[in-house]
Amino acid sequence: MINKAIFIYFAAVILLSAVLVITRKNPIHSVLFMLLLFFHIAGVFVVLNAEFLAAVQLIVYAGAILILYLFVVMLLNVETESKASRANRYWPWAAGFGLLVAAEIALLVARGTFPLDTAQPMRLGASGVKELGIVLYTRYLVPFEIASIILLVGLVGAVMLAKKRSSE
């Protein structure tokens, strides 16, 4: 019962902070709400007895990637960005898509069954971190590298856009 209440708290704060990340006009406020989001995701991992994933969540996302985002935000002109008009014409589409996804999740929860996953779960023994590392860097090396390249391209693109705006 107490775990369910803790999970509901974490889920509510995660949803609220995710919405606040994308709706704030000030990019620094968005980054701070993203930090709150990352901490609460780590809390969900702790509730699920996945302490290693919680530590990785805090070290990698809250520690490293969020700092990179903060540096990119510092490259932007915050005054200009705060006063710029947002893409308000896309809000109905975004809200409709969000409602569609929420309806699908509600349908799955109401049915009580989920589509069968054909992938076999990884069985971790006593040295779970070592086995996780071996599987990640052998079996899932290509997807891991692709995710790294996507993050790098996004960061370089943001820096290039910020540099182009400041040089004009």
PDB file of C-alpha atoms in Angstrom:
ATOM      1  CA  MET A   1       0.000   0.000   0.000  1.00  0.00           C
ATOM      2  CA  ILE A   2       2.749   2.438   0.921  1.00  0.00           C
ATOM      3  CA  ASN A   3       4.701   1.558  -2.256  1.00  0.00           C
ATOM      4  CA  LYS A   4       1.627   2.305  -4.344  1.00  0.00           C
ATOM      5  CA  ALA A   5       1.207   5.719  -2.696  1.00  0.00           C
ATOM      6  CA  ILE A   6       4.886   6.525  -3.230  1.00  0.00           C
ATOM      7  CA  PHE A   7       4.651   5.445  -6.870  1.00  0.00           C
ATOM      8  CA  ILE A   8       1.544   7.580  -7.406  1.00  0.00           C
ATOM      9  CA  TYR A   9       3.388  10.574  -5.937  1.00  0.00           C
ATOM     10  CA  PHE A  10       6.394  10.012  -8.217  1.00  0.00           C
ATOM     11  CA  ALA A  11       4.164   9.502 -11.265  1.00  0.00           C
ATOM     12  CA  ALA A  12       2.177  12.680 -10.579  1.00  0.00           C
ATOM     13  CA  VAL A  13       5.299  14.797 -10.130  1.00  0.00           C
ATOM     14  CA  ILE A  14       6.901  13.254 -13.237  1.00  0.00           C
ATOM     15  CA  LEU A  15       3.855  14.101 -15.362  1.00  0.00           C
ATOM     16  CA  LEU A  16       3.557  17.605 -13.947  1.00  0.00           C
ATOM     17  CA  SER A  17       7.242  18.422 -14.349  1.00  0.00           C
ATOM     18  CA  ALA A  18       7.277  17.006 -17.902  1.00  0.00           C
ATOM     19  CA  VAL A  19       4.407  19.321 -18.838  1.00  0.00           C
ATOM     20  CA  LEU A  20       6.157  22.252 -17.157  1.00  0.00           C
ATOM     21  CA  VAL A  21       9.373  21.528 -19.076  1.00  0.00           C
ATOM     22  CA  ILE A  22       7.669  22.082 -22.411  1.00  0.00           C
ATOM     23  CA  THR A  23       5.341  24.909 -21.404  1.00  0.00           C
ATOM     24  CA  ARG A  24       7.702  27.331 -19.648  1.00  0.00           C
ATOM     25  CA  LYS A  25       8.835  30.334 -21.659  1.00  0.00           C
ATOM     26  CA  ASN A  26      12.095  30.730 -19.753  1.00  0.00           C
ATOM     27  CA  PRO A  27      14.529  27.979 -20.866  1.00  0.00           C
ATOM     28  CA  ILE A  28      16.307  28.001 -17.507  1.00  0.00           C
ATOM     29  CA  HIS A  29      13.041  27.205 -15.740  1.00  0.00           C
ATOM     30  CA  SER A  30      12.532  24.341 -18.203  1.00  0.00           C
ATOM     31  CA  VAL A  31      15.950  22.922 -17.342  1.00  0.00           C
ATOM     32  CA  LEU A  32      15.179  23.137 -13.618  1.00  0.00           C
ATOM     33  CA  PHE A  33      11.894  21.297 -14.094  1.00  0.00           C
ATOM     34  CA  MET A  34      13.795  18.702 -16.116  1.00  0.00           C
ATOM     35  CA  LEU A  35      16.122  18.242 -13.142  1.00  0.00           C
ATOM     36  CA  LEU A  36      13.079  17.635 -10.936  1.00  0.00           C
ATOM     37  CA  LEU A  37      11.846  15.127 -13.510  1.00  0.00           C
ATOM     38  CA  PHE A  38      15.151  13.218 -13.524  1.00  0.00           C
ATOM     39  CA  PHE A  39      15.249  13.011  -9.715  1.00  0.00           C
ATOM     40  CA  HIS A  40      11.736  11.613  -9.559  1.00  0.00           C
ATOM     41  CA  ILE A  41      12.464   9.065 -12.281  1.00  0.00           C
ATOM     42  CA  ALA A  42      15.386   7.918 -10.136  1.00  0.00           C
ATOM     43  CA  GLY A  43      12.938   7.656  -7.245  1.00  0.00           C
ATOM     44  CA  VAL A  44      10.735   5.339  -9.297  1.00  0.00           C
ATOM     45  CA  PHE A  45      13.769   3.148  -9.941  1.00  0.00           C
ATOM     46  CA  VAL A  46      14.452   2.993  -6.196  1.00  0.00           C
ATOM     47  CA  VAL A  47      10.839   1.953  -5.532  1.00  0.00           C
ATOM     48  CA  LEU A  48      11.293  -0.810  -8.133  1.00  0.00           C
ATOM     49  CA  ASN A  49      14.455  -2.032  -6.325  1.00  0.00           C
ATOM     50  CA  ALA A  50      16.677  -0.998  -9.227  1.00  0.00           C
ATOM     51  CA  GLU A  51      19.191   1.052  -7.279  1.00  0.00           C
ATOM     52  CA  PHE A  52      21.856   0.773  -9.975  1.00  0.00           C
ATOM     53  CA  LEU A  53      19.520   2.291 -12.567  1.00  0.00           C
ATOM     54  CA  ALA A  54      18.626   5.056 -10.115  1.00  0.00           C
ATOM     55  CA  ALA A  55      22.313   5.860  -9.643  1.00  0.00           C
ATOM     56  CA  VAL A  56      22.901   5.821 -13.401  1.00  0.00           C
ATOM     57  CA  GLN A  57      19.847   8.053 -13.876  1.00  0.00           C
ATOM     58  CA  LEU A  58      21.258  10.610 -11.470  1.00  0.00           C
ATOM     59  CA  ILE A  59      24.852  10.439 -12.696  1.00  0.00           C
ATOM     60  CA  VAL A  60      24.229  10.342 -16.446  1.00  0.00           C
ATOM     61  CA  TYR A  61      21.051  12.343 -16.910  1.00  0.00           C
ATOM     62  CA  ALA A  62      20.896  14.711 -13.935  1.00  0.00           C
ATOM     63  CA  GLY A  63      24.658  15.040 -13.749  1.00  0.00           C
ATOM     64  CA  ALA A  64      25.967  15.052 -17.293  1.00  0.00           C
ATOM     65  CA  ILE A  65      23.255  15.560 -19.889  1.00  0.00           C
ATOM     66  CA  LEU A  66      21.401  18.207 -17.895  1.00  0.00           C
ATOM     67  CA  ILE A  67      24.636  20.181 -17.519  1.00  0.00           C
ATOM     68  CA  LEU A  68      25.086  20.040 -21.299  1.00  0.00           C
ATOM     69  CA  TYR A  69      21.536  21.327 -21.752  1.00  0.00           C
ATOM     70  CA  LEU A  70      22.260  24.097 -19.282  1.00  0.00           C
ATOM     71  CA  PHE A  71      25.362  25.125 -21.248  1.00  0.00           C
ATOM     72  CA  VAL A  72      23.330  25.222 -24.467  1.00  0.00           C
ATOM     73  CA  VAL A  73      20.686  27.344 -22.730  1.00  0.00           C
ATOM     74  CA  MET A  74      23.443  29.690 -21.587  1.00  0.00           C
ATOM     75  CA  LEU A  75      24.490  30.101 -25.220  1.00  0.00           C
ATOM     76  CA  LEU A  76      20.997  31.291 -26.091  1.00  0.00           C
ATOM     77  CA  ASN A  77      19.820  34.797 -25.498  1.00  0.00           C
ATOM     78  CA  VAL A  78      17.315  34.123 -22.707  1.00  0.00           C
ATOM     79  CA  GLU A  79      15.662  37.558 -22.939  1.00  0.00           C
ATOM     80  CA  THR A  80      14.947  37.134 -26.652  1.00  0.00           C
ATOM     81  CA  GLU A  81      13.794  33.536 -26.216  1.00  0.00           C
ATOM     82  CA  SER A  82      11.446  34.437 -23.360  1.00  0.00           C
ATOM     83  CA  LYS A  83       9.742  37.148 -25.427  1.00  0.00           C
ATOM     84  CA  ALA A  84       9.586  35.125 -28.663  1.00  0.00           C
ATOM     85  CA  SER A  85       6.223  33.782 -29.713  1.00  0.00           C
ATOM     86  CA  ARG A  86       5.710  30.077 -29.268  1.00  0.00           C
ATOM     87  CA  ALA A  87       4.250  27.718 -31.827  1.00  0.00           C
ATOM     88  CA  ASN A  88       0.734  28.059 -30.422  1.00  0.00           C
ATOM     89  CA  ARG A  89      -0.902  26.836 -33.605  1.00  0.00           C
ATOM     90  CA  TYR A  90       0.349  23.304 -32.883  1.00  0.00           C
ATOM     91  CA  TRP A  91      -1.188  23.063 -29.401  1.00  0.00           C
ATOM     92  CA  PRO A  92      -4.471  21.488 -30.605  1.00  0.00           C
ATOM     93  CA  TRP A  93      -2.513  18.801 -32.437  1.00  0.00           C
ATOM     94  CA  ALA A  94      -0.273  18.156 -29.434  1.00  0.00           C
ATOM     95  CA  ALA A  95      -3.259  18.018 -27.077  1.00  0.00           C
ATOM     96  CA  GLY A  96      -5.118  15.641 -29.404  1.00  0.00           C
ATOM     97  CA  PHE A  97      -2.121  13.358 -29.666  1.00  0.00           C
ATOM     98  CA  GLY A  98      -1.677  13.429 -25.887  1.00  0.00           C
ATOM     99  CA  LEU A  99      -5.319  12.504 -25.379  1.00  0.00           C
ATOM    100  CA  LEU A 100      -4.982   9.668 -27.877  1.00  0.00           C
ATOM    101  CA  VAL A 101      -1.963   8.236 -26.064  1.00  0.00           C
ATOM    102  CA  ALA A 102      -3.711   8.642 -22.686  1.00  0.00           C
ATOM    103  CA  ALA A 103      -6.778   6.824 -24.034  1.00  0.00           C
ATOM    104  CA  GLU A 104      -4.636   3.956 -25.293  1.00  0.00           C
ATOM    105  CA  ILE A 105      -2.907   3.627 -21.918  1.00  0.00           C
ATOM    106  CA  ALA A 106      -6.253   3.760 -20.114  1.00  0.00           C
ATOM    107  CA  LEU A 107      -7.598   1.046 -22.417  1.00  0.00           C
ATOM    108  CA  LEU A 108      -4.616  -1.219 -21.706  1.00  0.00           C
ATOM    109  CA  VAL A 109      -4.922  -0.667 -17.963  1.00  0.00           C
ATOM    110  CA  ALA A 110      -8.694  -1.270 -18.049  1.00  0.00           C
ATOM    111  CA  ARG A 111      -8.247  -4.522 -19.971  1.00  0.00           C
ATOM    112  CA  GLY A 112      -5.619  -5.657 -17.513  1.00  0.00           C
ATOM    113  CA  THR A 113      -3.613  -7.342 -20.254  1.00  0.00           C
ATOM    114  CA  PHE A 114      -0.810  -6.060 -22.380  1.00  0.00           C
ATOM    115  CA  PRO A 115       0.449  -7.293 -25.746  1.00  0.00           C
ATOM    116  CA  LEU A 116       2.884 -10.149 -25.399  1.00  0.00           C
ATOM    117  CA  ASP A 117       6.520  -9.188 -25.597  1.00  0.00           C
ATOM    118  CA  THR A 118       8.500 -11.615 -27.744  1.00  0.00           C
ATOM    119  CA  ALA A 119      11.853 -10.471 -26.383  1.00  0.00           C
ATOM    120  CA  GLN A 120      13.259 -12.615 -23.630  1.00  0.00           C
ATOM    121  CA  PRO A 121      14.012 -10.731 -20.411  1.00  0.00           C
ATOM    122  CA  MET A 122      17.631 -10.652 -19.370  1.00  0.00           C
ATOM    123  CA  ARG A 123      18.321 -12.786 -16.303  1.00  0.00           C
ATOM    124  CA  LEU A 124      20.829 -11.141 -14.028  1.00  0.00           C
ATOM    125  CA  GLY A 125      22.715 -13.123 -11.452  1.00  0.00           C
ATOM    126  CA  ALA A 126      24.639 -11.933  -8.432  1.00  0.00           C
ATOM    127  CA  SER A 127      26.935  -9.735 -10.546  1.00  0.00           C
ATOM    128  CA  GLY A 128      24.106  -7.957 -12.372  1.00  0.00           C
ATOM    129  CA  VAL A 129      26.068  -4.831 -13.254  1.00  0.00           C
ATOM    130  CA  LYS A 130      28.859  -6.816 -14.902  1.00  0.00           C
ATOM    131  CA  GLU A 131      26.393  -8.903 -16.930  1.00  0.00           C
ATOM    132  CA  LEU A 132      24.451  -5.771 -17.886  1.00  0.00           C
ATOM    133  CA  GLY A 133      27.651  -4.150 -19.168  1.00  0.00           C
ATOM    134  CA  ILE A 134      28.626  -7.227 -21.164  1.00  0.00           C
ATOM    135  CA  VAL A 135      25.194  -7.464 -22.790  1.00  0.00           C
ATOM    136  CA  LEU A 136      25.038  -3.705 -23.443  1.00  0.00           C
ATOM    137  CA  TYR A 137      28.444  -3.559 -25.137  1.00  0.00           C
ATOM    138  CA  THR A 138      28.109  -6.805 -27.126  1.00  0.00           C
ATOM    139  CA  ARG A 139      24.491  -7.556 -28.020  1.00  0.00           C
ATOM    140  CA  TYR A 140      23.168  -3.955 -27.939  1.00  0.00           C
ATOM    141  CA  LEU A 141      26.286  -2.087 -29.075  1.00  0.00           C
ATOM    142  CA  VAL A 142      24.800  -0.690 -32.304  1.00  0.00           C
ATOM    143  CA  PRO A 143      21.612   0.748 -30.704  1.00  0.00           C
ATOM    144  CA  PHE A 144      23.759   2.176 -27.893  1.00  0.00           C
ATOM    145  CA  GLU A 145      26.045   3.900 -30.388  1.00  0.00           C
ATOM    146  CA  ILE A 146      23.097   5.163 -32.457  1.00  0.00           C
ATOM    147  CA  ALA A 147      21.564   6.737 -29.328  1.00  0.00           C
ATOM    148  CA  SER A 148      24.926   8.370 -28.576  1.00  0.00           C
ATOM    149  CA  ILE A 149      25.169   9.800 -32.095  1.00  0.00           C
ATOM    150  CA  ILE A 150      21.596  11.137 -31.964  1.00  0.00           C
ATOM    151  CA  LEU A 151      22.338  12.943 -28.689  1.00  0.00           C
ATOM    152  CA  LEU A 152      25.570  14.337 -30.113  1.00  0.00           C
ATOM    153  CA  VAL A 153      23.865  15.579 -33.295  1.00  0.00           C
ATOM    154  CA  GLY A 154      21.143  17.273 -31.235  1.00  0.00           C
ATOM    155  CA  LEU A 155      23.709  19.014 -29.065  1.00  0.00           C
ATOM    156  CA  VAL A 156      25.853  20.144 -31.995  1.00  0.00           C
ATOM    157  CA  GLY A 157      22.742  21.367 -33.840  1.00  0.00           C
ATOM    158  CA  ALA A 158      21.630  23.418 -30.842  1.00  0.00           C
ATOM    159  CA  VAL A 159      25.078  24.956 -30.477  1.00  0.00           C
ATOM    160  CA  MET A 160      25.226  25.779 -34.201  1.00  0.00           C
ATOM    161  CA  LEU A 161      21.784  27.429 -34.080  1.00  0.00           C
ATOM    162  CA  ALA A 162      22.784  29.441 -31.022  1.00  0.00           C
ATOM    163  CA  LYS A 163      26.045  30.535 -32.643  1.00  0.00           C
ATOM    164  CA  LYS A 164      24.311  31.536 -35.882  1.00  0.00           C
ATOM    165  CA  ARG A 165      21.779  33.700 -34.011  1.00  0.00           C
ATOM    166  CA  SER A 166      24.412  35.494 -31.958  1.00  0.00           C
ATOM    167  CA  SER A 167      26.630  36.247 -34.969  1.00  0.00           C
ATOM    168  CA  GLU A 168      23.835  37.902 -36.972  1.00  0.00           C
TER     169      GLU A 168
END
